[in-house]
Tab-separated table of C-alpha atoms in Angstrom:
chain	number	residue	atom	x	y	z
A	127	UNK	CA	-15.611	-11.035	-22.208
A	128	UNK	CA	-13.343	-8.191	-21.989
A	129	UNK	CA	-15.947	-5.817	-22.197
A	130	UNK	CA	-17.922	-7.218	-18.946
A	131	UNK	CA	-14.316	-7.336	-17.385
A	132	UNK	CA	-14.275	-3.255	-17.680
A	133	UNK	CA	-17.289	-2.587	-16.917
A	134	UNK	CA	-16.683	-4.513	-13.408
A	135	UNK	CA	-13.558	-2.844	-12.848
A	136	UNK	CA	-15.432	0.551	-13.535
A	137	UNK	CA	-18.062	0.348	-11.185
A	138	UNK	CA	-15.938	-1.686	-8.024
A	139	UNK	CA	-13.487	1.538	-8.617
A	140	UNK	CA	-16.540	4.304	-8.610
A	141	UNK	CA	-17.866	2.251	-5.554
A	142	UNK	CA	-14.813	2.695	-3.746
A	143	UNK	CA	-13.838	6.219	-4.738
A	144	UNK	CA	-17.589	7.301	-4.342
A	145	UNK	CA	-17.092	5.442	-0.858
A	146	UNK	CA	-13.743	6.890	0.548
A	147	UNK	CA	-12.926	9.873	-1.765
A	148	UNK	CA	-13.634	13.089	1.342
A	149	UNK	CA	-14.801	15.406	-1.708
A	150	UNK	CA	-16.766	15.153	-5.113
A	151	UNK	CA	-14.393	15.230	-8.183
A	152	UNK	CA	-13.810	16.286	-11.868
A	153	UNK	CA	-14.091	13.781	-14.442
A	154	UNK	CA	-10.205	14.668	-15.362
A	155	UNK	CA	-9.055	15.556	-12.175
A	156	UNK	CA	-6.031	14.070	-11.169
A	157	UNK	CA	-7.141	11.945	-8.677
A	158	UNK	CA	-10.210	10.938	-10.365
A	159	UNK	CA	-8.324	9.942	-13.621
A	160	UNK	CA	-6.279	7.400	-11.183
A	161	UNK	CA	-8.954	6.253	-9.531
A	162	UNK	CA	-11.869	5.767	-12.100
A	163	UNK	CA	-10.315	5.658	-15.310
A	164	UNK	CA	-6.372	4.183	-15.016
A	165	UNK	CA	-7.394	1.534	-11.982
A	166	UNK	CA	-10.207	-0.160	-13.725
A	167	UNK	CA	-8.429	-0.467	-16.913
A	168	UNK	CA	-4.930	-1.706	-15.397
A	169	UNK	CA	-7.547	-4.426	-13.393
A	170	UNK	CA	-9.092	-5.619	-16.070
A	171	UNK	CA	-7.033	-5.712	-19.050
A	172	UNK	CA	-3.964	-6.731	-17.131
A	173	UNK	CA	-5.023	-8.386	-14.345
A	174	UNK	CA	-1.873	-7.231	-12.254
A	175	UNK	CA	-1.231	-9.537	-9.349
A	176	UNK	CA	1.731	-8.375	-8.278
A	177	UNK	CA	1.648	-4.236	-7.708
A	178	UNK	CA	4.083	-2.142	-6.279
A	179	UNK	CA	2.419	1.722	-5.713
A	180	UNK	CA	5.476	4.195	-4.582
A	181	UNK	CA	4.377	7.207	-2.757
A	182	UNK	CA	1.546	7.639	-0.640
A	183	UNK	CA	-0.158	11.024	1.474
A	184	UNK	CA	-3.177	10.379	4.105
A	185	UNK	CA	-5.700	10.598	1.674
A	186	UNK	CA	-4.544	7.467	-0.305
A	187	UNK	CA	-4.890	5.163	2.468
A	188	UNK	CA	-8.381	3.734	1.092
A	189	UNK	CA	-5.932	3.090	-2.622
A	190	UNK	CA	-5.402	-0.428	-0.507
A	191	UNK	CA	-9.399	-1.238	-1.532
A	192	UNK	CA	-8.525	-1.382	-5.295
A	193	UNK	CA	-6.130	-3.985	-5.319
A	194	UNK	CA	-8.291	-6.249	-2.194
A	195	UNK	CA	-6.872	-9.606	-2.522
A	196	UNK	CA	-3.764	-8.906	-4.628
A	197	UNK	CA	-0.261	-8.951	-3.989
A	198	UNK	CA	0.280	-5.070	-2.780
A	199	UNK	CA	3.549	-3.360	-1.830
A	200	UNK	CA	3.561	0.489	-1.203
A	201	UNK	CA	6.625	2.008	-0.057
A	202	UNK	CA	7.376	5.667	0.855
A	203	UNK	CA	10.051	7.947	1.659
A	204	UNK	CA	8.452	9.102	4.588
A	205	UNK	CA	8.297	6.904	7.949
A	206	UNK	CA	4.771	8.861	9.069
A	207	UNK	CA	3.123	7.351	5.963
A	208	UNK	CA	3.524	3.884	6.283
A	209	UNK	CA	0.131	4.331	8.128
A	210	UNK	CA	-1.456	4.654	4.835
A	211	UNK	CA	0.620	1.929	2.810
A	212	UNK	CA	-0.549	-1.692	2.393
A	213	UNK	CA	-0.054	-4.372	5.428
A	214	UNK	CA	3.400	-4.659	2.822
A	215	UNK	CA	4.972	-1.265	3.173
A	216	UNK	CA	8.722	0.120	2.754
A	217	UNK	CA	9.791	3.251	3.935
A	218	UNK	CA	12.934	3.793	1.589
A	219	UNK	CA	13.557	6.291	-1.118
A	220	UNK	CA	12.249	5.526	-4.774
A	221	UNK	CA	15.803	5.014	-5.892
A	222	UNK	CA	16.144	2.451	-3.751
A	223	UNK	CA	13.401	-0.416	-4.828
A	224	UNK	CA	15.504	-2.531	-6.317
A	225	UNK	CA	16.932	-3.157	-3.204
A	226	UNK	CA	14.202	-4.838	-1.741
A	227	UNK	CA	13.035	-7.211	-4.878
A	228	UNK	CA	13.907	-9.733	-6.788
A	229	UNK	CA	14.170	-9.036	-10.758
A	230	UNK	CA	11.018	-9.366	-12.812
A	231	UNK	CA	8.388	-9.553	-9.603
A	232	UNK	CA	5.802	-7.135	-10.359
A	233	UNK	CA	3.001	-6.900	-12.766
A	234	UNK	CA	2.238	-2.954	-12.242
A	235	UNK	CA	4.214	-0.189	-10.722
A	236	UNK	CA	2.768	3.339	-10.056
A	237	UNK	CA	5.318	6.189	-9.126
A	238	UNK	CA	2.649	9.171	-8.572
A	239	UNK	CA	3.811	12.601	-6.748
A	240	UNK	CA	7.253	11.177	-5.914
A	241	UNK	CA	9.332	12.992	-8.649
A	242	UNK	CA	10.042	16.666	-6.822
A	243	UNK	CA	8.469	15.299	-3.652
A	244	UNK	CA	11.512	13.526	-2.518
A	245	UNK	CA	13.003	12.059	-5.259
A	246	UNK	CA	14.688	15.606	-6.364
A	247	UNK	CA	17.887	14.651	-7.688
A	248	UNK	CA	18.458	13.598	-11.543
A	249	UNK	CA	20.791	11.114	-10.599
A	250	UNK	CA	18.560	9.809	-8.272
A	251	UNK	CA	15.646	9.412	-10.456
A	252	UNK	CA	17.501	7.631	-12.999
A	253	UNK	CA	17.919	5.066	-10.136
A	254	UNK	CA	14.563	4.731	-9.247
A	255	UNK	CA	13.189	4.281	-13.298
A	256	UNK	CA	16.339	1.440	-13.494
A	257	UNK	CA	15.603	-0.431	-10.678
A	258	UNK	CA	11.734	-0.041	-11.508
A	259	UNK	CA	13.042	-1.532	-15.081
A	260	UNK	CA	14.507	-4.385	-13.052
A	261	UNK	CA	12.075	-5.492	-11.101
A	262	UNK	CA	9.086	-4.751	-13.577
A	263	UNK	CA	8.080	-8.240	-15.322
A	264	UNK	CA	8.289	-8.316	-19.137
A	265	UNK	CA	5.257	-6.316	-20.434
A	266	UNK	CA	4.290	-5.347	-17.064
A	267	UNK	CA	3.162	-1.579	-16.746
A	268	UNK	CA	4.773	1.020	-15.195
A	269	UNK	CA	2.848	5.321	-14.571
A	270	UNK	CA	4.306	7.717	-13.680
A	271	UNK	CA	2.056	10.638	-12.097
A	272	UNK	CA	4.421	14.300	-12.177
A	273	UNK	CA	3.651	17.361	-11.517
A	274	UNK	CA	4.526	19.574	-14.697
A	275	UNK	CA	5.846	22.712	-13.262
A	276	UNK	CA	9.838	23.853	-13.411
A	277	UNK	CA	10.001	23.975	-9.255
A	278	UNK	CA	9.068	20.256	-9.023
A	279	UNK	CA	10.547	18.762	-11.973
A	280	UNK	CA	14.375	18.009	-11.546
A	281	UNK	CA	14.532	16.822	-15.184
A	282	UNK	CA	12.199	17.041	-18.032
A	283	UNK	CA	11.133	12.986	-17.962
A	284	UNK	CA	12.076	12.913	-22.062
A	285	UNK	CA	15.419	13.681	-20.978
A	286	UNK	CA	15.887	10.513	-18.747
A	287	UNK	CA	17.955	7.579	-20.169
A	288	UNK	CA	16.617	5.336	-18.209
A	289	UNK	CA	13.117	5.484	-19.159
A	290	UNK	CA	14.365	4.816	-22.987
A	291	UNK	CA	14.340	1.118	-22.261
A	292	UNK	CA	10.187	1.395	-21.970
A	293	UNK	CA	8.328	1.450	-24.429
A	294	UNK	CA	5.299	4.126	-24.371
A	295	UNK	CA	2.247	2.691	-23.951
A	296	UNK	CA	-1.344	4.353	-25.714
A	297	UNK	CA	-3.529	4.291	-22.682
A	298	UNK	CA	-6.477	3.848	-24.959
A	299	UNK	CA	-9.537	5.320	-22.333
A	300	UNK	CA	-7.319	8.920	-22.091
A	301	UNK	CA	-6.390	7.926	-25.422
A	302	UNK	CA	-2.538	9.277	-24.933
A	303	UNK	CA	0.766	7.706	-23.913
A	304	UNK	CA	0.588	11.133	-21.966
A	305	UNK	CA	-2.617	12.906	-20.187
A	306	UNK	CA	-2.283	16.301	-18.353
A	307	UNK	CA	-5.106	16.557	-15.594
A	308	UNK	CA	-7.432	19.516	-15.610
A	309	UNK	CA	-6.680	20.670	-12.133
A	310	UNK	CA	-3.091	22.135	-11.974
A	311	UNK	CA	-0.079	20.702	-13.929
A	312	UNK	CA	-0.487	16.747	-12.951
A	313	UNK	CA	0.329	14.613	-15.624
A	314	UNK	CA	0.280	10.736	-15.858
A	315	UNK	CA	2.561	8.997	-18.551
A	316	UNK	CA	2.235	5.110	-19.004
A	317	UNK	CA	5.035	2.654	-20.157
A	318	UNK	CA	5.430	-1.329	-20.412
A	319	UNK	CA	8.235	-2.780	-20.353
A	320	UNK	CA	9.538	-4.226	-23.478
């Protein structure tokens, strides 16, 4: 059953990226992994219903398509992209999410180019992974896309305390807890919450 599950997931997420996506990509480019390999597994082995997907840029807007007729929430920094957010958008700060939800609400929570693009200060990004903690349901998942190069990264992420209440999760199709893209220095790291 599970099986027929991914293999759904896998081709409504090539449909969609093959649909919107404005130029053809890498198998392990960065936004290719997201799209064609992390979203069809998250769909169909967890079945998220309740997603929150901080940060978004223009070219994201279509993201909205993956999670049709789910519970989405996107929130930004940035009051120009609420454009590309779901019909549930926040413009707020990263740090600030637990401001806006109740503990234990959300099944999946993707945090991808946020760290050094806004959310600059250590401090700051320990708030955002606790309150991310907070309002992440027991073994819900939580990725976190980063750039790995020493002018965006505040703080090494195995240096953050609050990411020590997560347990790493073995993303079993990039078959890492940890999977550095081809094209520049992105890296996506997966968690659940314990």
């Amino acid at each position: 059953m599970i099986f027929f599950k991914r293999l759904k997931y896998k081709f409504f997420c090539k449909r969609i990226a093959k649909e919107c996506a404005n130029y053809k990509r890498k198998k392990y480019e960065d936004r290719n992994v997201l799209e064609e390999i992390i979203f069809p597994r998250i769909l169909a082995d967890f079945e998220p219903e309740k997603i929150l997907d901080i940060g978004r840029e223009p070219y994201q807007s279509f993201y909205n398509d993956f999670f049709e007729g789910r519970d989405l929430w996107t929130m930004d920094i940035d009051p120009e992209r609420a454009e590309f957010g779901s019909e549930n958008h926040i413009t707020d700060s990263a740090h600030r999410a637990a401001d806006h939800f109740n503990e234990n609400t959300f099944d999946f929570v993707l945090m991808n180019g946020v760290i050094g693009w806004g959310l600059n200060k250590p401090e700051k990004i320990e708030q955002a992974i606790n309150g991310i903690y907070k309002i992440l349901k027991s073994g819900g998942i939580f990725i976190i896309g980063w750039n790995d190069k020493e002018d965006l990264l505040p703080i090494r992420l195995d240096k953050l305390t609050a990411l020590k209440k997560f347990k790493s999760y073995h993303f079993k199709p990039l078959k890492s807890q940890e999977f550095k893209c081809i094209n520049g220095e992105h890296t996506y790291s997966f968690f659940i919450k314990k």
